[in-house]
């Protein structure tokens, strides 16, 4: 259906001339790891014998694990510089990689240290493990924190995540904060490279307190301020296609949020049993001073419950996040390629991106074209193009190869390309666009599959 969003032109975000801070941040993170290794090197004399080598390797793994824990939490503190300039999905991938490093380093630290101590004391591994856990300072708390971190790691394995709900995964991950609190004392009390070294200890405190400050500010205080200030409530709910609904949210002074077309918020609806889960949904229309809109496909319990929301329901939102905005464009022409409900952020961009814009919409049938009427109206108003890639009469999928894309958009290599859809779809389209001559720097994609 056509909504109030089509009656007013939305402001156009100018290109962002600033370079992405991704490369400098990665250099900084790896420099921190190098500094941790330098700390071990400066504090270690001659390494002698098998026990010495095992213990030394265990110390290195432990230091790097402690550093990786801080990085792990810092990456998901929802710092706007990272979320809006680098992109939430990219930061999430870094977080997932850091999590794998952390678990591997944790296991290596445990095995190497205990094996080294057992060889040094000439005792069995079981006896040495009991001695370390029961007699060493801060070790009981560290053991509890270790169990929590391993549980978080297990629930992050793709095969396990497929069998558990998002809510379970989310709340288990919140226990990471408790794990870091429990293990921090052990790092200072038992870590030979930190204990008795005031400068190193001060740096370690600064690292962890700095990360804690980011979490408190951006994950706790900033959302509280946003919601107290803007007072968000559900204005209306509209059916757009089978299983697809738009939710219009009203609030005060929403222009002060600085949200742009293509971005998303994390939404928590305080009604219909949805208040326990915070879920990312993109804005499906350019934000206005008093209204925002999302469009949701019923794919799970939370998204299905959105259709039952009543006007007046209070909304708790966090954001805006995401870097799939007009600021990424580098060319005068843009091609937007959407699949299914992935059209939502691209619908907002279709209205606001300057220059020549073409939208290619992939869906199973014309019935599944959510927001199709709005797209046609926008195309007529601004002289843009809307192309559809629908299944054939027998269900055959249309070709999305480099050749077919060049046939639909002859000067494709001169376009910026914005992609939004399932991971497999986006990956296939990325490869087709590269084969069609579109430079990597002009292909923009953001995914919620974290």
Coordinates of C-alpha atoms in Angstrom, one line a residue:
X1 CA 0.0 0.0 0.0
X2 CA 1.1 3.6 -0.5
X3 CA 1.9 5.4 2.8
X4 CA 2.4 9.0 3.9
X5 CA 6.1 8.6 3.1
X6 CA 5.6 9.3 -0.5
X7 CA 4.0 12.7 -0.1
X8 CA 7.2 14.6 0.8
X9 CA 10.6 14.6 -0.7
X10 CA 13.3 13.4 1.7
X11 CA 16.6 15.2 2.2
X12 CA 19.6 13.7 0.3
X13 CA 22.7 12.7 2.3
X14 CA 25.8 14.0 0.6
X15 CA 28.7 11.6 -0.1
X16 CA 31.0 11.2 2.9
X17 CA 34.5 12.3 1.8
X18 CA 36.1 10.6 4.8
X19 CA 37.9 7.3 4.4
X20 CA 36.8 4.3 6.3
X21 CA 38.7 3.9 9.6
X22 CA 38.8 0.1 9.0
X23 CA 42.5 -0.2 8.0
X24 CA 43.8 2.1 10.8
X25 CA 41.7 0.3 13.4
X26 CA 43.1 -3.1 12.2
X27 CA 46.6 -1.8 12.4
X28 CA 45.9 -0.5 15.9
X29 CA 44.5 -3.9 17.0
X30 CA 47.4 -5.9 15.7
X31 CA 49.8 -3.4 17.2
X32 CA 48.2 -4.1 20.5
X33 CA 48.8 -7.8 20.1
X34 CA 52.4 -7.0 19.2
X35 CA 52.8 -5.0 22.4
X36 CA 51.4 -7.9 24.4
X37 CA 54.1 -10.2 22.9
X38 CA 56.7 -7.5 23.6
X39 CA 55.6 -7.6 27.2
X40 CA 56.3 -11.3 27.5
X41 CA 59.6 -11.0 25.7
X42 CA 60.9 -8.2 27.9
X43 CA 59.9 -10.1 31.1
X44 CA 61.3 -13.5 30.0
X45 CA 64.8 -14.7 30.4
X46 CA 66.3 -17.9 29.0
X47 CA 63.7 -20.7 28.4
X48 CA 65.1 -24.0 29.4
X49 CA 63.7 -27.5 28.9
X50 CA 60.3 -28.9 27.8
X51 CA 58.5 -27.5 30.9
X52 CA 60.0 -24.1 30.3
X53 CA 58.9 -24.0 26.7
X54 CA 55.4 -25.3 27.5
X55 CA 55.0 -22.8 30.3
X56 CA 56.3 -19.9 28.1
X57 CA 53.9 -20.8 25.3
X58 CA 51.1 -21.0 27.8
X59 CA 51.9 -17.5 29.2
X60 CA 51.9 -16.1 25.6
X61 CA 48.5 -17.7 24.9
X62 CA 47.2 -16.4 28.2
X63 CA 48.3 -12.8 27.6
X64 CA 46.9 -12.8 24.0
X65 CA 43.7 -14.3 25.3
X66 CA 43.3 -11.6 27.8
X67 CA 43.9 -9.0 25.2
X68 CA 41.5 -10.7 22.7
X69 CA 38.8 -10.7 25.4
X70 CA 39.0 -6.9 25.7
X71 CA 39.0 -6.5 21.9
X72 CA 36.0 -9.0 21.6
X73 CA 33.8 -6.9 23.9
X74 CA 35.0 -3.5 22.5
X75 CA 34.1 -4.5 18.9
X76 CA 30.5 -5.1 20.0
X77 CA 30.1 -2.0 22.2
X78 CA 28.1 -0.4 19.3
X79 CA 30.5 2.5 19.0
X80 CA 29.0 4.8 16.3
X81 CA 32.4 5.3 14.6
X82 CA 32.5 1.6 13.9
X83 CA 28.8 0.9 13.3
X84 CA 28.3 3.8 10.9
X85 CA 31.7 4.2 9.2
X86 CA 32.9 0.6 8.9
X87 CA 29.5 -1.2 8.9
X88 CA 27.8 -3.3 11.5
X89 CA 28.1 -6.5 9.5
X90 CA 31.9 -6.1 9.0
X91 CA 32.4 -5.3 12.7
X92 CA 30.4 -8.3 13.6
X93 CA 32.5 -10.5 11.3
X94 CA 35.6 -9.1 13.1
X95 CA 33.9 -9.9 16.4
X96 CA 33.2 -13.5 15.3
X97 CA 36.8 -14.0 14.2
X98 CA 38.1 -12.5 17.4
X99 CA 35.8 -14.9 19.3
X100 CA 37.3 -17.9 17.5
X101 CA 40.9 -16.6 18.3
X102 CA 39.9 -16.1 21.9
X103 CA 38.5 -19.6 22.4
X104 CA 41.5 -21.2 20.7
X105 CA 43.9 -19.1 22.8
X106 CA 42.0 -19.9 26.0
X107 CA 42.2 -23.7 25.3
X108 CA 45.9 -23.4 24.4
X109 CA 46.6 -21.4 27.6
X110 CA 44.9 -24.0 29.8
X111 CA 46.6 -27.1 28.1
X112 CA 50.1 -25.6 27.8
X113 CA 50.2 -24.1 31.3
X114 CA 48.9 -27.2 33.1
X115 CA 51.1 -29.5 31.0
X116 CA 54.1 -27.3 31.7
X117 CA 53.4 -27.1 35.4
X118 CA 52.9 -30.9 35.6
X119 CA 56.2 -31.5 33.8
X120 CA 58.0 -29.0 36.1
X121 CA 56.6 -30.4 39.3
X122 CA 56.8 -34.1 38.1
X123 CA 53.1 -34.7 38.9
X124 CA 50.2 -36.0 37.0
X125 CA 48.1 -33.7 34.9
X126 CA 45.0 -34.3 37.0
X127 CA 46.8 -33.6 40.3
X128 CA 48.3 -30.4 38.9
X129 CA 45.0 -29.2 37.6
X130 CA 43.3 -29.7 41.0
X131 CA 46.2 -27.9 42.7
X132 CA 46.0 -24.9 40.3
X133 CA 42.3 -24.6 40.5
X134 CA 41.9 -25.0 44.3
X135 CA 45.1 -23.4 45.6
X136 CA 46.1 -20.6 43.2
X137 CA 44.7 -17.1 44.0
X138 CA 41.6 -16.1 42.0
X139 CA 41.5 -19.4 40.2
X140 CA 38.1 -20.6 41.3
X141 CA 36.5 -17.4 39.8
X142 CA 38.7 -17.8 36.7
X143 CA 37.5 -21.4 36.3
X144 CA 33.9 -20.2 36.4
X145 CA 34.7 -17.5 33.8
X146 CA 36.4 -20.0 31.6
X147 CA 33.4 -22.3 31.6
X148 CA 31.2 -19.3 30.6
X149 CA 33.5 -18.3 27.8
X150 CA 33.6 -21.9 26.4
X151 CA 29.8 -22.0 26.6
X152 CA 29.6 -18.8 24.6
X153 CA 32.0 -20.3 22.1
X154 CA 29.9 -23.5 21.7
X155 CA 26.7 -21.6 21.2
X156 CA 28.3 -19.6 18.5
X157 CA 29.1 -22.6 16.4
X158 CA 26.9 -22.5 13.3
X159 CA 25.5 -26.0 13.8
X160 CA 24.5 -25.2 17.3
X161 CA 23.0 -21.8 16.4
X162 CA 20.7 -23.4 13.9
X163 CA 19.2 -25.5 16.7
X164 CA 18.8 -22.7 19.2
X165 CA 16.6 -19.6 19.2
X166 CA 18.0 -16.1 18.8
X167 CA 17.0 -15.2 22.3
X168 CA 18.9 -18.1 23.9
X169 CA 22.0 -17.2 21.9
X170 CA 21.7 -13.5 22.8
X171 CA 21.4 -14.0 26.5
X172 CA 24.2 -16.5 26.7
X173 CA 26.4 -14.0 25.0
X174 CA 25.5 -11.4 27.6
X175 CA 27.3 -13.7 30.1
X176 CA 30.6 -12.7 28.4
X177 CA 30.6 -9.6 30.6
X178 CA 30.4 -11.8 33.7
X179 CA 33.2 -14.1 32.4
X180 CA 35.6 -11.2 31.9
X181 CA 34.8 -9.9 35.4
X182 CA 35.5 -13.3 36.9
X183 CA 38.8 -13.9 35.0
X184 CA 40.3 -10.4 35.3
X185 CA 41.6 -10.9 38.9
X186 CA 43.4 -14.1 37.8
X187 CA 45.2 -12.2 35.0
X188 CA 46.7 -9.8 37.6
X189 CA 47.2 -12.2 40.5
X190 CA 48.7 -15.1 38.6
X191 CA 50.1 -13.5 35.5
X192 CA 53.9 -13.3 35.9
X193 CA 54.1 -10.6 33.2
X194 CA 51.6 -8.3 35.0
X195 CA 52.0 -9.1 38.7
X196 CA 54.6 -6.8 40.1
X197 CA 54.9 -4.6 37.0
X198 CA 53.2 -1.3 37.7
X199 CA 53.3 0.0 34.2
X200 CA 52.0 -3.2 32.6
X201 CA 49.3 -3.5 35.3
X202 CA 48.2 0.1 34.7
X203 CA 48.0 -0.5 30.9
X204 CA 45.9 -3.6 31.5
X205 CA 43.6 -1.7 33.8
X206 CA 43.3 1.1 31.2
X207 CA 42.5 -1.4 28.5
X208 CA 39.7 -3.1 30.4
X209 CA 38.3 0.0 32.0
X210 CA 38.3 1.7 28.6
X211 CA 36.3 -1.1 27.1
X212 CA 33.9 -1.2 30.1
X213 CA 33.3 2.6 29.6
X214 CA 32.4 2.1 25.9
X215 CA 30.0 -0.7 26.8
X216 CA 28.3 1.4 29.6
X217 CA 28.0 4.5 27.5
X218 CA 27.0 3.1 24.1
X219 CA 25.1 0.0 25.1
X220 CA 23.4 1.3 28.3
X221 CA 23.3 5.1 28.7
X222 CA 23.0 6.2 25.1
X223 CA 19.9 4.0 24.5
X224 CA 18.3 5.2 27.7
X225 CA 18.9 8.8 26.6
X226 CA 17.5 8.1 23.1
X227 CA 14.3 6.6 24.3
X228 CA 13.6 9.1 27.1
X229 CA 14.2 11.9 24.7
X230 CA 12.3 10.7 21.6
X231 CA 9.4 8.7 23.2
X232 CA 8.8 6.2 20.4
X233 CA 5.4 4.5 20.0
X234 CA 3.8 2.4 17.3
X235 CA 1.6 4.6 15.1
X236 CA 0.2 2.0 12.7
X237 CA 0.8 -1.4 11.2
X238 CA 0.1 -2.2 7.5
X239 CA 0.1 -5.4 5.4
X240 CA 2.4 -5.0 2.4
X241 CA 2.5 -8.6 1.0
X242 CA 1.9 -12.1 2.3
X243 CA 3.7 -12.3 5.6
X244 CA 5.2 -8.8 5.2
X245 CA 4.1 -5.9 7.4
X246 CA 5.2 -2.3 7.8
X247 CA 5.3 -0.6 11.2
X248 CA 5.2 3.1 11.4
X249 CA 6.7 4.5 14.6
X250 CA 6.1 8.0 15.8
X251 CA 8.4 10.0 18.1
X252 CA 9.6 13.5 19.0
X253 CA 12.4 15.3 17.2
X254 CA 13.5 12.2 15.3
X255 CA 15.6 14.3 13.0
X256 CA 18.1 14.7 15.9
X257 CA 18.9 11.0 15.6
X258 CA 20.9 11.6 12.5
X259 CA 19.4 8.5 10.8
X260 CA 19.9 8.0 7.1
X261 CA 18.2 6.0 4.4
X262 CA 19.8 2.5 4.3
X263 CA 20.5 2.4 8.1
X264 CA 18.8 0.2 10.7
X265 CA 17.9 0.3 14.4
X266 CA 17.6 -2.5 16.9
X267 CA 14.0 -2.6 17.9
X268 CA 12.3 -3.8 21.1
X269 CA 8.5 -3.7 21.1
X270 CA 7.1 -3.5 24.6
X271 CA 4.0 -5.5 23.9
X272 CA 2.8 -8.9 22.6
X273 CA 5.6 -10.6 24.4
X274 CA 8.3 -9.0 22.2
X275 CA 10.0 -7.0 24.8
X276 CA 12.6 -9.6 25.6
X277 CA 14.3 -9.5 22.3
X278 CA 16.1 -6.7 20.5
X279 CA 16.1 -7.3 16.7
X280 CA 17.6 -5.3 13.8
X281 CA 15.2 -4.0 11.2
X282 CA 16.1 -1.5 8.5
X283 CA 14.2 1.7 7.8
X284 CA 12.1 1.1 4.8
X285 CA 11.5 4.8 4.1
X286 CA 13.6 7.9 4.7
X287 CA 13.2 9.0 8.3
X288 CA 11.2 12.1 9.1
X289 CA 11.1 14.5 12.1
X290 CA 8.2 12.7 13.6
X291 CA 8.0 9.3 11.8
X292 CA 10.1 6.3 11.0
X293 CA 9.0 3.1 9.3
X294 CA 10.3 -0.5 9.2
X295 CA 9.0 -3.4 7.0
X296 CA 9.3 -6.9 8.4
X297 CA 8.8 -10.4 7.0
X298 CA 7.4 -13.1 9.3
X299 CA 10.4 -15.5 9.5
X300 CA 10.4 -16.3 13.2
X301 CA 8.5 -15.7 16.4
X302 CA 9.6 -12.1 16.9
X303 CA 9.0 -11.0 13.3
X304 CA 5.7 -12.8 13.2
X305 CA 4.6 -11.0 16.3
X306 CA 5.2 -7.6 14.7
X307 CA 2.0 -8.0 12.7
X308 CA 0.0 -8.1 16.0
X309 CA 1.4 -4.8 17.3
X310 CA -1.3 -2.3 18.4
X311 CA -1.1 1.5 17.9
X312 CA 0.3 3.1 21.0
X313 CA 2.6 0.2 21.9
X314 CA 5.8 1.6 23.4
X315 CA 9.0 1.0 21.4
X316 CA 12.6 0.8 22.7
X317 CA 15.1 1.5 19.9
X318 CA 18.9 1.6 19.6
X319 CA 20.7 3.2 16.7
X320 CA 21.0 4.3 14.0
X321 CA 23.5 1.7 12.8
X322 CA 24.9 0.6 9.4
X323 CA 26.9 2.0 6.6
X324 CA 24.8 1.1 3.6
X325 CA 24.1 4.8 2.9
X326 CA 24.4 7.4 0.2
X327 CA 27.8 8.3 1.7
X328 CA 29.3 5.2 0.1
X329 CA 28.5 6.1 -3.5
X330 CA 31.4 7.1 -5.8
X331 CA 29.6 7.3 -9.2
X332 CA 26.8 9.3 -10.7
X333 CA 24.9 6.1 -11.4
X334 CA 23.7 3.5 -8.9
X335 CA 22.2 0.0 -9.3
X336 CA 20.3 -1.3 -6.3
X337 CA 19.8 -5.1 -6.2
X338 CA 17.3 -6.5 -3.6
X339 CA 16.0 -10.0 -2.9
X340 CA 12.8 -10.5 -0.8
X341 CA 12.5 -8.3 2.3
X342 CA 16.0 -7.1 1.5
X343 CA 14.3 -4.4 -0.5
X344 CA 13.5 -2.5 2.7
X345 CA 16.7 -0.4 3.1
X346 CA 17.1 -0.2 -0.7
X347 CA 13.5 1.2 -1.0
X348 CA 14.7 4.1 1.2
X349 CA 17.8 4.6 -0.8
X350 CA 15.8 4.4 -4.1
X351 CA 14.0 7.6 -3.0
X352 CA 17.1 9.5 -1.8
X353 CA 20.1 8.5 -3.8
X354 CA 21.1 11.3 -6.2
X355 CA 22.0 10.7 -9.9
X356 CA 20.7 7.9 -12.1
X357 CA 19.3 5.1 -10.1
X358 CA 18.0 1.6 -11.2
X359 CA 16.5 -0.9 -8.8
X360 CA 16.5 -4.6 -9.6
X361 CA 14.1 -6.5 -7.4
X362 CA 14.3 -10.4 -7.1
X363 CA 11.2 -12.2 -5.9
X364 CA 9.4 -15.5 -6.4
X365 CA 6.3 -13.9 -7.9
X366 CA 4.5 -10.6 -8.3
X367 CA 2.5 -11.3 -5.1
X368 CA 5.8 -11.3 -3.1
X369 CA 6.8 -7.8 -4.3
X370 CA 6.6 -5.9 -1.0
X371 CA 6.4 -2.1 -1.4
X372 CA 6.1 -2.6 -5.2
X373 CA 3.5 0.2 -5.5
X374 CA 5.8 2.7 -3.7
X375 CA 8.7 1.7 -5.9
X376 CA 6.7 2.4 -9.1
X377 CA 5.6 5.7 -7.7
X378 CA 9.1 6.8 -6.8
X379 CA 10.4 5.7 -10.2
X380 CA 7.8 7.8 -12.0
X381 CA 8.5 10.8 -9.9
X382 CA 12.2 10.8 -10.2
X383 CA 12.6 9.2 -13.6
X384 CA 14.3 6.1 -12.3
X385 CA 13.9 2.5 -13.4
X386 CA 12.5 -0.5 -11.6
X387 CA 13.3 -4.0 -13.0
X388 CA 11.9 -7.3 -11.7
X389 CA 13.5 -10.7 -11.7
X390 CA 10.6 -13.2 -11.0
X391 CA 10.4 -16.9 -11.3
X392 CA 9.0 -18.4 -14.5
X393 CA 5.6 -20.2 -14.8
X394 CA 7.2 -23.5 -13.9
X395 CA 9.2 -22.0 -11.0
X396 CA 12.4 -21.6 -12.9
X397 CA 14.7 -18.9 -11.5
X398 CA 15.8 -16.0 -13.7
X399 CA 19.4 -15.7 -14.6
X400 CA 21.5 -13.3 -12.4
X401 CA 24.7 -13.8 -14.3
X402 CA 27.2 -11.2 -15.4
X403 CA 25.8 -11.4 -18.9
X404 CA 22.2 -10.9 -17.8
X405 CA 23.1 -8.0 -15.5
X406 CA 25.0 -6.3 -18.4
X407 CA 22.0 -6.9 -20.6
X408 CA 19.7 -5.2 -18.1
X409 CA 22.1 -2.4 -17.3
X410 CA 24.4 -1.9 -20.4
X411 CA 26.9 0.5 -18.7
X412 CA 27.0 -1.6 -15.5
X413 CA 30.7 -1.1 -14.8
X414 CA 30.1 2.7 -14.4
X415 CA 27.6 2.1 -11.5
X416 CA 27.8 1.8 -7.8
X417 CA 26.0 -1.4 -6.7
X418 CA 24.1 -1.8 -3.5
X419 CA 23.1 -5.3 -2.5
X420 CA 20.7 -6.5 0.2
X421 CA 19.3 -10.0 0.5
X422 CA 20.2 -13.4 1.9
X423 CA 23.9 -14.2 2.3
X424 CA 24.0 -16.7 -0.6
X425 CA 22.2 -14.3 -2.9
X426 CA 24.5 -11.4 -2.1
X427 CA 27.6 -13.6 -2.5
X428 CA 26.5 -14.8 -6.0
X429 CA 25.6 -11.2 -7.0
X430 CA 28.9 -9.9 -5.8
X431 CA 30.8 -12.5 -8.0
X432 CA 28.5 -11.7 -11.0
X433 CA 29.1 -7.9 -10.6
X434 CA 32.9 -8.4 -10.3
X435 CA 32.7 -10.6 -13.5
X436 CA 30.8 -7.8 -15.2
X437 CA 33.5 -5.3 -14.5
X438 CA 32.2 -3.5 -11.4
X439 CA 35.2 -2.6 -9.1
X440 CA 35.2 -4.0 -5.6
X441 CA 35.1 -0.5 -4.1
X442 CA 31.8 0.2 -5.8
X443 CA 30.0 -2.9 -4.5
X444 CA 28.3 -2.2 -1.2
X445 CA 26.6 -4.8 1.0
X446 CA 25.5 -5.2 4.5
X447 CA 24.1 -8.3 6.1
X448 CA 22.3 -9.1 9.4
X449 CA 23.5 -12.7 9.3
X450 CA 25.9 -12.2 12.2

